[in-house]
Amino acid sequence: QVHLVESGGGLVQAGGSLRLSCAASGSINRIDAMAWYRQAPGNQRELVAIITANGSTNYGISVKGRFTISRDNAKNTVYLQINSLKPEDTADYYCNLVRHDMDYWGKGTLVTVSS
């Protein structure tokens, strides 16, 4: 079993910053990748950022240059630093873990950006 808990969401003004955290627990050895997705009302869930087991990162086009994914292996935690927030970044942000070709999800944390 894998358990993911996101935190760090909230209400922020446009141009501001947030850091989201995702703490993983359970059977988390040999992780293939961890990622952040987001879903705005009426939209499909989209990939925001991913970090693989070897540390490679990749980002969605709309967030490249503003978002940074990182991890602390000692704390089993993945972070998403979000800068220069825009109202269109408003969404539920979900942590994802891929292990042995299985996907695990957290319950999400809401980010609301006011203009």
mmCIF file with all atom_site columns, C-alpha atoms in Angstrom:
data_model
loop_
_atom_site.group_PDB
_atom_site.id
_atom_site.type_symbol
_atom_site.label_atom_id
_atom_site.label_alt_id
_atom_site.label_comp_id
_atom_site.label_asym_id
_atom_site.label_entity_id
_atom_site.label_seq_id
_atom_site.pdbx_PDB_ins_code
_atom_site.Cartn_x
_atom_site.Cartn_y
_atom_site.Cartn_z
_atom_site.occupancy
_atom_site.B_iso_or_equiv
_atom_site.pdbx_formal_charge
_atom_site.auth_seq_id
_atom_site.auth_comp_id
_atom_site.auth_asym_id
_atom_site.auth_atom_id
_atom_site.pdbx_PDB_model_num
ATOM 1   C CA . GLN A 1 1   ? 0.000   0.000  0.000   1.00 0.00 ? 1   GLN A CA 1
ATOM 2   C CA . VAL A 1 2   ? 1.089   3.533  -0.774  1.00 0.00 ? 2   VAL A CA 1
ATOM 3   C CA . HIS A 1 3   ? -0.221  6.571  1.032   1.00 0.00 ? 3   HIS A CA 1
ATOM 4   C CA . LEU A 1 4   ? 0.254   10.093 -0.315  1.00 0.00 ? 4   LEU A CA 1
ATOM 5   C CA . VAL A 1 5   ? -0.621  13.275 1.554   1.00 0.00 ? 5   VAL A CA 1
ATOM 6   C CA . GLU A 1 6   ? -0.444  16.668 -0.107  1.00 0.00 ? 6   GLU A CA 1
ATOM 7   C CA . SER A 1 7   ? -0.204  19.982 1.716   1.00 0.00 ? 7   SER A CA 1
ATOM 8   C CA . GLY A 1 8   ? 0.630   23.612 1.053   1.00 0.00 ? 8   GLY A CA 1
ATOM 9   C CA . GLY A 1 9   ? -2.323  24.741 -1.014  1.00 0.00 ? 9   GLY A CA 1
ATOM 10  C CA . GLY A 1 10  ? -4.202  27.914 -0.292  1.00 0.00 ? 10  GLY A CA 1
ATOM 11  C CA . LEU A 1 11  ? -5.373  31.285 -1.541  1.00 0.00 ? 11  LEU A CA 1
ATOM 12  C CA . VAL A 1 12  ? -2.718  33.514 -3.049  1.00 0.00 ? 12  VAL A CA 1
ATOM 13  C CA . GLN A 1 13  ? -2.690  36.653 -5.153  1.00 0.00 ? 13  GLN A CA 1
ATOM 14  C CA . ALA A 1 14  ? -1.528  36.592 -8.754  1.00 0.00 ? 14  ALA A CA 1
ATOM 15  C CA . GLY A 1 15  ? 2.229   36.873 -8.922  1.00 0.00 ? 15  GLY A CA 1
ATOM 16  C CA . GLY A 1 16  ? 2.677   35.130 -5.607  1.00 0.00 ? 16  GLY A CA 1
ATOM 17  C CA . SER A 1 17  ? 4.308   31.815 -4.741  1.00 0.00 ? 17  SER A CA 1
ATOM 18  C CA . LEU A 1 18  ? 3.457   28.592 -2.973  1.00 0.00 ? 18  LEU A CA 1
ATOM 19  C CA . ARG A 1 19  ? 5.285   25.400 -2.158  1.00 0.00 ? 19  ARG A CA 1
ATOM 20  C CA . LEU A 1 20  ? 3.298   22.200 -2.251  1.00 0.00 ? 20  LEU A CA 1
ATOM 21  C CA . SER A 1 21  ? 4.480   19.096 -0.447  1.00 0.00 ? 21  SER A CA 1
ATOM 22  C CA . CYS A 1 22  ? 3.633   15.448 -0.945  1.00 0.00 ? 22  CYS A CA 1
ATOM 23  C CA . ALA A 1 23  ? 4.631   13.022 1.777   1.00 0.00 ? 23  ALA A CA 1
ATOM 24  C CA . ALA A 1 24  ? 4.741   9.379  0.755   1.00 0.00 ? 24  ALA A CA 1
ATOM 25  C CA . SER A 1 25  ? 4.510   6.399  3.082   1.00 0.00 ? 25  SER A CA 1
ATOM 26  C CA . GLY A 1 26  ? 3.969   2.667  2.867   1.00 0.00 ? 26  GLY A CA 1
ATOM 27  C CA . SER A 1 27  ? 5.519   0.449  0.193   1.00 0.00 ? 27  SER A CA 1
ATOM 28  C CA . ILE A 1 28  ? 7.596   3.141  -1.474  1.00 0.00 ? 28  ILE A CA 1
ATOM 29  C CA . ASN A 1 29  ? 10.797  1.356  -2.329  1.00 0.00 ? 29  ASN A CA 1
ATOM 30  C CA . ARG A 1 30  ? 11.748  1.255  -6.011  1.00 0.00 ? 30  ARG A CA 1
ATOM 31  C CA . ILE A 1 31  ? 9.598   4.184  -7.084  1.00 0.00 ? 31  ILE A CA 1
ATOM 32  C CA . ASP A 1 32  ? 9.539   4.709  -10.837 1.00 0.00 ? 32  ASP A CA 1
ATOM 33  C CA . ALA A 1 33  ? 8.481   8.351  -10.714 1.00 0.00 ? 33  ALA A CA 1
ATOM 34  C CA . MET A 1 34  ? 6.558   10.948 -8.767  1.00 0.00 ? 34  MET A CA 1
ATOM 35  C CA . ALA A 1 35  ? 4.567   13.722 -10.294 1.00 0.00 ? 35  ALA A CA 1
ATOM 36  C CA . TRP A 1 36  ? 2.151   16.549 -9.746  1.00 0.00 ? 36  TRP A CA 1
ATOM 37  C CA . TYR A 1 37  ? -1.053  16.845 -11.717 1.00 0.00 ? 37  TYR A CA 1
ATOM 38  C CA . ARG A 1 38  ? -3.754  19.456 -11.521 1.00 0.00 ? 38  ARG A CA 1
ATOM 39  C CA . GLN A 1 39  ? -7.409  19.630 -12.391 1.00 0.00 ? 39  GLN A CA 1
ATOM 40  C CA . ALA A 1 40  ? -9.445  22.790 -12.716 1.00 0.00 ? 40  ALA A CA 1
ATOM 41  C CA . PRO A 1 41  ? -13.262 22.689 -12.660 1.00 0.00 ? 41  PRO A CA 1
ATOM 42  C CA . GLY A 1 42  ? -14.590 21.429 -15.971 1.00 0.00 ? 42  GLY A CA 1
ATOM 43  C CA . ASN A 1 43  ? -11.131 20.456 -17.199 1.00 0.00 ? 43  ASN A CA 1
ATOM 44  C CA . GLN A 1 44  ? -9.292  17.198 -17.509 1.00 0.00 ? 44  GLN A CA 1
ATOM 45  C CA . ARG A 1 45  ? -6.491  16.351 -15.130 1.00 0.00 ? 45  ARG A CA 1
ATOM 46  C CA . GLU A 1 46  ? -3.180  17.480 -16.625 1.00 0.00 ? 46  GLU A CA 1
ATOM 47  C CA . LEU A 1 47  ? 0.434   16.720 -15.856 1.00 0.00 ? 47  LEU A CA 1
ATOM 48  C CA . VAL A 1 48  ? 2.243   19.620 -14.217 1.00 0.00 ? 48  VAL A CA 1
ATOM 49  C CA . ALA A 1 49  ? 5.640   18.163 -13.388 1.00 0.00 ? 49  ALA A CA 1
ATOM 50  C CA . ILE A 1 50  ? 7.338   14.801 -13.035 1.00 0.00 ? 50  ILE A CA 1
ATOM 51  C CA . ILE A 1 51  ? 10.560  13.588 -11.465 1.00 0.00 ? 51  ILE A CA 1
ATOM 52  C CA . THR A 1 52  ? 11.853  10.124 -12.276 1.00 0.00 ? 52  THR A CA 1
ATOM 53  C CA . ALA A 1 53  ? 13.850  7.706  -10.170 1.00 0.00 ? 53  ALA A CA 1
ATOM 54  C CA . ASN A 1 54  ? 17.117  8.982  -11.644 1.00 0.00 ? 54  ASN A CA 1
ATOM 55  C CA . GLY A 1 55  ? 16.186  12.599 -10.948 1.00 0.00 ? 55  GLY A CA 1
ATOM 56  C CA . SER A 1 56  ? 15.164  13.653 -14.437 1.00 0.00 ? 56  SER A CA 1
ATOM 57  C CA . THR A 1 57  ? 12.400  16.246 -14.516 1.00 0.00 ? 57  THR A CA 1
ATOM 58  C CA . ASN A 1 58  ? 9.867   17.374 -17.045 1.00 0.00 ? 58  ASN A CA 1
ATOM 59  C CA . TYR A 1 59  ? 7.145   20.004 -17.005 1.00 0.00 ? 59  TYR A CA 1
ATOM 60  C CA . GLY A 1 60  ? 3.888   20.868 -18.654 1.00 0.00 ? 60  GLY A CA 1
ATOM 61  C CA . ILE A 1 61  ? 4.219   23.601 -21.261 1.00 0.00 ? 61  ILE A CA 1
ATOM 62  C CA . SER A 1 62  ? 2.008   26.033 -19.371 1.00 0.00 ? 62  SER A CA 1
ATOM 63  C CA . VAL A 1 63  ? 4.119   25.905 -16.214 1.00 0.00 ? 63  VAL A CA 1
ATOM 64  C CA . LYS A 1 64  ? 7.643   25.571 -17.564 1.00 0.00 ? 64  LYS A CA 1
ATOM 65  C CA . GLY A 1 65  ? 9.917   28.185 -16.079 1.00 0.00 ? 65  GLY A CA 1
ATOM 66  C CA . ARG A 1 66  ? 7.536   28.929 -13.205 1.00 0.00 ? 66  ARG A CA 1
ATOM 67  C CA . PHE A 1 67  ? 7.181   25.575 -11.427 1.00 0.00 ? 67  PHE A CA 1
ATOM 68  C CA . THR A 1 68  ? 9.978   23.445 -10.011 1.00 0.00 ? 68  THR A CA 1
ATOM 69  C CA . ILE A 1 69  ? 9.647   19.862 -8.806  1.00 0.00 ? 69  ILE A CA 1
ATOM 70  C CA . SER A 1 70  ? 12.135  18.470 -6.321  1.00 0.00 ? 70  SER A CA 1
ATOM 71  C CA . ARG A 1 71  ? 12.371  15.670 -3.807  1.00 0.00 ? 71  ARG A CA 1
ATOM 72  C CA . ASP A 1 72  ? 13.884  14.862 -0.449  1.00 0.00 ? 72  ASP A CA 1
ATOM 73  C CA . ASN A 1 73  ? 14.560  11.129 -0.417  1.00 0.00 ? 73  ASN A CA 1
ATOM 74  C CA . ALA A 1 74  ? 15.331  11.122 3.304   1.00 0.00 ? 74  ALA A CA 1
ATOM 75  C CA . LYS A 1 75  ? 11.860  12.512 4.030   1.00 0.00 ? 75  LYS A CA 1
ATOM 76  C CA . ASN A 1 76  ? 10.079  10.585 1.245   1.00 0.00 ? 76  ASN A CA 1
ATOM 77  C CA . THR A 1 77  ? 8.664   13.910 0.153   1.00 0.00 ? 77  THR A CA 1
ATOM 78  C CA . VAL A 1 78  ? 8.245   15.590 -3.201  1.00 0.00 ? 78  VAL A CA 1
ATOM 79  C CA . TYR A 1 79  ? 7.820   19.326 -3.513  1.00 0.00 ? 79  TYR A CA 1
ATOM 80  C CA . LEU A 1 80  ? 6.373   21.645 -6.122  1.00 0.00 ? 80  LEU A CA 1
ATOM 81  C CA . GLN A 1 81  ? 7.592   25.220 -5.949  1.00 0.00 ? 81  GLN A CA 1
ATOM 82  C CA . ILE A 1 82  ? 5.128   27.443 -7.764  1.00 0.00 ? 82  ILE A CA 1
ATOM 83  C CA . ASN A 1 83  ? 6.165   30.972 -8.662  1.00 0.00 ? 83  ASN A CA 1
ATOM 84  C CA . SER A 1 84  ? 4.547   33.805 -10.619 1.00 0.00 ? 84  SER A CA 1
ATOM 85  C CA . LEU A 1 85  ? 1.121   32.345 -10.018 1.00 0.00 ? 85  LEU A CA 1
ATOM 86  C CA . LYS A 1 86  ? -1.647  33.189 -12.456 1.00 0.00 ? 86  LYS A CA 1
ATOM 87  C CA . PRO A 1 87  ? -5.423  32.933 -12.002 1.00 0.00 ? 87  PRO A CA 1
ATOM 88  C CA . GLU A 1 88  ? -5.415  30.113 -14.556 1.00 0.00 ? 88  GLU A CA 1
ATOM 89  C CA . ASP A 1 89  ? -3.243  28.086 -12.176 1.00 0.00 ? 89  ASP A CA 1
ATOM 90  C CA . THR A 1 90  ? -6.276  27.725 -9.909  1.00 0.00 ? 90  THR A CA 1
ATOM 91  C CA . ALA A 1 91  ? -6.942  23.995 -9.538  1.00 0.00 ? 91  ALA A CA 1
ATOM 92  C CA . ASP A 1 92  ? -6.796  20.993 -7.292  1.00 0.00 ? 92  ASP A CA 1
ATOM 93  C CA . TYR A 1 93  ? -3.211  19.736 -7.301  1.00 0.00 ? 93  TYR A CA 1
ATOM 94  C CA . TYR A 1 94  ? -2.682  15.994 -6.951  1.00 0.00 ? 94  TYR A CA 1
ATOM 95  C CA . CYS A 1 95  ? 0.415   14.031 -6.093  1.00 0.00 ? 95  CYS A CA 1
ATOM 96  C CA . ASN A 1 96  ? 1.044   10.893 -8.140  1.00 0.00 ? 96  ASN A CA 1
ATOM 97  C CA . LEU A 1 97  ? 3.448   8.019  -7.533  1.00 0.00 ? 97  LEU A CA 1
ATOM 98  C CA . VAL A 1 98  ? 4.238   5.334  -10.075 1.00 0.00 ? 98  VAL A CA 1
ATOM 99  C CA . ARG A 1 99  ? 5.633   2.063  -8.772  1.00 0.00 ? 99  ARG A CA 1
ATOM 100 C CA . HIS A 1 100 ? 5.773   -1.234 -10.640 1.00 0.00 ? 100 HIS A CA 1
ATOM 101 C CA . ASP A 1 101 ? 3.522   0.249  -13.346 1.00 0.00 ? 101 ASP A CA 1
ATOM 102 C CA . MET A 1 102 ? 0.837   1.099  -10.817 1.00 0.00 ? 102 MET A CA 1
ATOM 103 C CA . ASP A 1 103 ? -0.404  4.619  -10.140 1.00 0.00 ? 103 ASP A CA 1
ATOM 104 C CA . TYR A 1 104 ? -1.157  5.949  -6.675  1.00 0.00 ? 104 TYR A CA 1
ATOM 105 C CA . TRP A 1 105 ? -2.850  9.258  -5.934  1.00 0.00 ? 105 TRP A CA 1
ATOM 106 C CA . GLY A 1 106 ? -3.244  11.637 -3.068  1.00 0.00 ? 106 GLY A CA 1
ATOM 107 C CA . LYS A 1 107 ? -6.493  13.400 -2.287  1.00 0.00 ? 107 LYS A CA 1
ATOM 108 C CA . GLY A 1 108 ? -5.276  16.733 -3.577  1.00 0.00 ? 108 GLY A CA 1
ATOM 109 C CA . THR A 1 109 ? -4.671  20.225 -2.291  1.00 0.00 ? 109 THR A CA 1
ATOM 110 C CA . LEU A 1 110 ? -6.518  23.263 -3.613  1.00 0.00 ? 110 LEU A CA 1
ATOM 111 C CA . VAL A 1 111 ? -4.641  26.237 -5.017  1.00 0.00 ? 111 VAL A CA 1
ATOM 112 C CA . THR A 1 112 ? -6.692  29.362 -5.646  1.00 0.00 ? 112 THR A CA 1
ATOM 113 C CA . VAL A 1 113 ? -5.125  32.375 -7.323  1.00 0.00 ? 113 VAL A CA 1
ATOM 114 C CA . SER A 1 114 ? -6.925  35.694 -7.136  1.00 0.00 ? 114 SER A CA 1
ATOM 115 C CA . SER A 1 115 ? -6.444  38.390 -9.747  1.00 0.00 ? 115 SER A CA 1
#
